[in-house]
Coordinates of C-alpha atoms in Angstrom, one line a residue:
Chain A
E834 CA -43.2 28.6 -47.0
A835 CA -45.3 25.8 -48.4
G836 CA -48.2 24.7 -46.1
V837 CA -49.2 21.3 -45.0
A838 CA -50.3 19.3 -48.0
Q839 CA -53.1 16.6 -47.7
S840 CA -54.6 14.3 -50.3
P841 CA -57.1 13.4 -51.4
R842 CA -59.4 16.4 -50.8
Y843 CA -62.5 14.3 -50.9
K844 CA -63.2 10.6 -50.6
I845 CA -66.5 8.6 -50.7
I846 CA -66.5 4.9 -49.8
E847 CA -68.9 2.3 -48.7
K848 CA -68.9 1.0 -45.1
R849 CA -66.5 -1.9 -44.5
Q850 CA -64.1 -0.6 -47.2
S851 CA -60.7 0.7 -46.5
V852 CA -59.3 4.2 -47.1
A853 CA -56.0 6.0 -46.7
F854 CA -55.1 9.6 -46.3
W855 CA -51.7 11.2 -47.0
C856 CA -50.0 14.2 -45.4
N857 CA -46.9 16.1 -46.1
P858 CA -46.0 18.5 -43.3
I859 CA -44.1 21.8 -43.5
S860 CA -40.4 21.2 -44.1
G861 CA -38.5 21.1 -40.9
H862 CA -41.5 20.4 -38.7
A863 CA -40.6 17.5 -36.4
T864 CA -44.1 17.0 -35.0
L865 CA -47.1 15.8 -36.9
Y866 CA -50.7 15.4 -35.8
W867 CA -53.8 13.8 -37.2
Y868 CA -57.2 15.2 -36.1
Q869 CA -60.7 14.1 -36.9
Q870 CA -63.4 16.8 -37.2
I871 CA -67.0 15.7 -37.3
L872 CA -69.4 18.3 -38.6
G873 CA -70.3 20.9 -36.1
Q874 CA -67.6 19.9 -33.6
G875 CA -64.0 21.0 -32.9
P876 CA -61.1 18.9 -34.2
K877 CA -60.3 15.8 -32.1
L878 CA -56.7 14.7 -31.8
L879 CA -56.2 11.1 -33.0
I880 CA -52.4 10.7 -33.0
Q881 CA -49.3 12.7 -32.5
F882 CA -45.8 11.9 -33.9
Q883 CA -42.5 13.3 -33.0
N884 CA -40.2 12.6 -35.9
N885 CA -41.1 9.0 -36.7
G886 CA -42.1 8.0 -33.2
V887 CA -45.6 8.0 -31.7
V888 CA -46.0 10.5 -28.8
D889 CA -49.7 9.9 -28.1
D890 CA -52.2 7.6 -29.8
S891 CA -54.6 7.2 -26.8
Q892 CA -57.6 8.5 -28.8
L893 CA -56.9 6.5 -31.9
P894 CA -59.5 3.6 -32.4
K895 CA -56.7 1.1 -33.0
D896 CA -59.1 -1.7 -34.0
R897 CA -59.7 0.1 -37.3
F898 CA -57.4 3.1 -37.5
S899 CA -53.6 3.0 -38.1
A900 CA -51.1 5.6 -38.9
E901 CA -47.4 5.7 -39.7
R902 CA -44.8 8.3 -40.4
L903 CA -41.9 6.5 -42.0
K904 CA -38.6 8.5 -42.2
G905 CA -40.1 11.2 -40.0
V906 CA -41.6 13.2 -42.9
D907 CA -44.8 12.2 -44.7
S908 CA -47.5 10.4 -42.9
T909 CA -50.5 8.2 -43.8
L910 CA -53.6 7.5 -41.8
K911 CA -55.7 4.4 -42.7
I912 CA -59.1 3.2 -41.8
Q913 CA -60.0 -0.4 -42.3
P914 CA -62.9 -1.3 -42.2
A915 CA -64.7 2.0 -42.3
K916 CA -67.9 2.6 -40.4
L917 CA -70.7 5.2 -41.1
E918 CA -69.6 7.2 -38.0
D919 CA -66.1 7.7 -39.5
S920 CA -67.6 10.3 -41.9
A921 CA -65.7 13.4 -41.0
V922 CA -62.9 15.7 -42.1
Y923 CA -59.4 14.3 -41.4
L924 CA -57.0 17.1 -40.7
C925 CA -53.2 16.9 -40.6
A926 CA -51.2 19.5 -38.7
S927 CA -47.5 20.0 -38.0
S928 CA -45.5 22.1 -35.7
Y929 CA -41.8 22.9 -35.3
T930 CA -41.3 21.1 -32.1
Y931 CA -43.2 19.4 -29.3
E932 CA -42.8 20.4 -25.7
D933 CA -45.1 20.0 -22.8
R934 CA -45.2 23.8 -22.3
G935 CA -43.9 25.0 -25.6
N936 CA -45.4 27.7 -27.7
S937 CA -45.0 26.1 -31.2
P938 CA -48.4 26.7 -32.9
L939 CA -50.0 24.1 -35.1
H940 CA -50.2 24.5 -38.9
F941 CA -53.1 22.7 -40.5
G942 CA -53.8 21.4 -43.9
N943 CA -57.2 21.8 -45.4
G944 CA -58.1 18.2 -44.7
T945 CA -59.7 15.2 -46.4
R946 CA -63.5 15.0 -46.3
L947 CA -64.5 11.4 -45.9
T948 CA -68.0 10.2 -46.6
V949 CA -68.9 6.7 -45.6
T950 CA -72.2 5.4 -47.2
Chain B
L524 CA -58.1 18.1 -16.7
A525 CA -57.6 21.5 -18.0
K526 CA -60.6 22.8 -20.0
T527 CA -61.4 25.9 -21.9
T528 CA -64.8 27.5 -22.0
Q529 CA -66.0 29.9 -24.7
P530 CA -69.4 31.3 -25.8
I531 CA -71.0 29.0 -28.4
S532 CA -71.8 31.9 -30.8
M533 CA -71.6 35.6 -31.2
D534 CA -73.1 38.1 -33.7
S535 CA -71.7 41.4 -34.8
Y536 CA -71.9 43.9 -37.6
E537 CA -69.2 45.1 -40.0
G538 CA -66.9 47.7 -38.5
Q539 CA -67.5 46.8 -34.9
E540 CA -65.0 45.5 -32.5
V541 CA -65.5 41.9 -31.3
N542 CA -64.3 40.5 -28.1
I543 CA -64.4 36.8 -27.4
T544 CA -63.5 35.6 -23.9
C545 CA -62.2 32.2 -23.0
S546 CA -62.0 30.8 -19.5
H547 CA -59.2 28.3 -18.9
N548 CA -58.9 26.6 -15.5
N549 CA -55.9 24.7 -14.3
I550 CA -53.6 26.4 -16.8
A551 CA -50.0 26.0 -15.7
T552 CA -47.6 28.7 -14.9
N553 CA -45.6 28.4 -18.1
D554 CA -48.5 27.5 -20.5
Y555 CA -49.3 29.7 -23.5
I556 CA -52.8 30.5 -24.7
T557 CA -53.4 30.1 -28.3
W558 CA -56.2 31.1 -30.6
Y559 CA -57.1 29.6 -33.9
Q560 CA -59.6 30.7 -36.7
Q561 CA -61.4 28.2 -38.9
F562 CA -63.3 28.9 -42.1
P563 CA -65.6 26.3 -43.7
S564 CA -63.8 23.7 -45.7
Q565 CA -60.4 24.7 -44.3
G566 CA -58.2 23.7 -41.4
P567 CA -57.8 25.9 -38.4
R568 CA -55.4 28.8 -38.8
F569 CA -53.2 30.2 -36.0
I570 CA -54.2 33.7 -35.1
I571 CA -52.3 34.8 -32.0
Q572 CA -50.6 33.4 -28.9
G573 CA -49.8 34.9 -25.5
Y574 CA -48.5 34.2 -22.1
K575 CA -49.5 37.3 -20.1
T576 CA -50.7 40.9 -20.4
K577 CA -51.3 42.0 -24.0
V578 CA -50.1 40.7 -27.4
T579 CA -51.0 42.4 -30.7
N580 CA -50.4 41.5 -34.3
E581 CA -51.7 42.5 -37.6
V582 CA -54.9 40.5 -37.2
A583 CA -55.9 40.7 -33.5
S584 CA -55.1 41.5 -29.9
L585 CA -55.0 39.1 -27.0
F586 CA -55.5 40.3 -23.5
I587 CA -54.6 38.1 -20.5
P588 CA -55.2 39.3 -17.0
A589 CA -52.7 38.7 -14.2
D590 CA -54.4 35.6 -12.8
R591 CA -54.4 34.1 -16.3
K592 CA -57.7 32.3 -15.7
S593 CA -59.2 33.8 -18.8
S594 CA -58.2 35.5 -22.0
T595 CA -59.9 37.8 -24.5
L596 CA -59.4 37.8 -28.2
S597 CA -60.1 41.2 -29.7
L598 CA -60.9 41.7 -33.4
P599 CA -60.9 45.3 -34.4
R600 CA -63.4 46.5 -37.0
V601 CA -64.6 43.1 -38.2
S602 CA -65.6 42.5 -41.8
L603 CA -67.8 39.9 -43.4
S604 CA -64.6 37.8 -44.0
D605 CA -64.1 37.4 -40.2
T606 CA -67.2 35.2 -40.1
A607 CA -65.6 31.9 -38.8
V608 CA -65.2 29.7 -35.8
Y609 CA -62.7 30.8 -33.2
Y610 CA -61.0 28.3 -30.9
C611 CA -59.1 29.0 -27.6
L612 CA -56.5 26.4 -26.5
G613 CA -54.5 26.3 -23.4
G614 CA -53.2 23.8 -20.9
T615 CA -50.4 21.4 -20.2
G616 CA -49.0 18.7 -22.5
F617 CA -51.7 16.9 -24.3
Q618 CA -54.3 19.5 -23.1
K619 CA -52.7 22.2 -25.2
L620 CA -53.8 20.3 -28.3
V621 CA -57.5 19.9 -27.3
F622 CA -60.0 21.9 -29.3
G623 CA -63.4 22.6 -27.8
T624 CA -66.5 23.5 -29.8
G625 CA -65.3 27.0 -30.4
T626 CA -67.2 30.3 -30.8
R627 CA -69.1 30.8 -34.1
L628 CA -68.8 34.4 -35.0
L629 CA -71.3 35.8 -37.6
V630 CA -70.6 39.2 -39.0
S631 CA -73.5 40.8 -40.8
P632 CA -73.6 43.9 -43.2

């Protein structure tokens, strides 16, 4: 099966500019996640979608970050305006289903490396 | 909140067996324990998942004792290509999606 697709692979912007990342999950996967991974740290969950609805966005900095998953398939994550501390890899993942105690593992894309100068 | 604890780093040599132990407090009765592997410039990759006792696949084995307060990922006869960061995840609801800092495994010739 095709994996999780993300684009662009790399992005360099200046602070206060805006940027958007795109993710196409594995076909049939109802749940989609965006993670932020700062160098040397583990991935940090930003937002979780079940189909086209938000399940959890408690760790998303909503003053500058936004995400949507129209039609319950592809998703975009936007940052506006960007800050230096947003430099990180943004990972998208999908899973077959979401359950509180389910065992559906996450499938990750290779991420977008964002550098804010 | 449930939290997993792993060693920060481990060193090994090619051909050796590597065991990485993870402690997970407050794991609920029905929760699974999941391990991921991450190479540089790639997203984490699912390795193995278990609920109790022992699970084995073509990549690794996972040992979970009866009290389920810990689990051990076993990599048989590691090679240089097993050098990566390994993450243990467990918990309820949102916690099952929380990555810690992981264990950096370095395999040397």
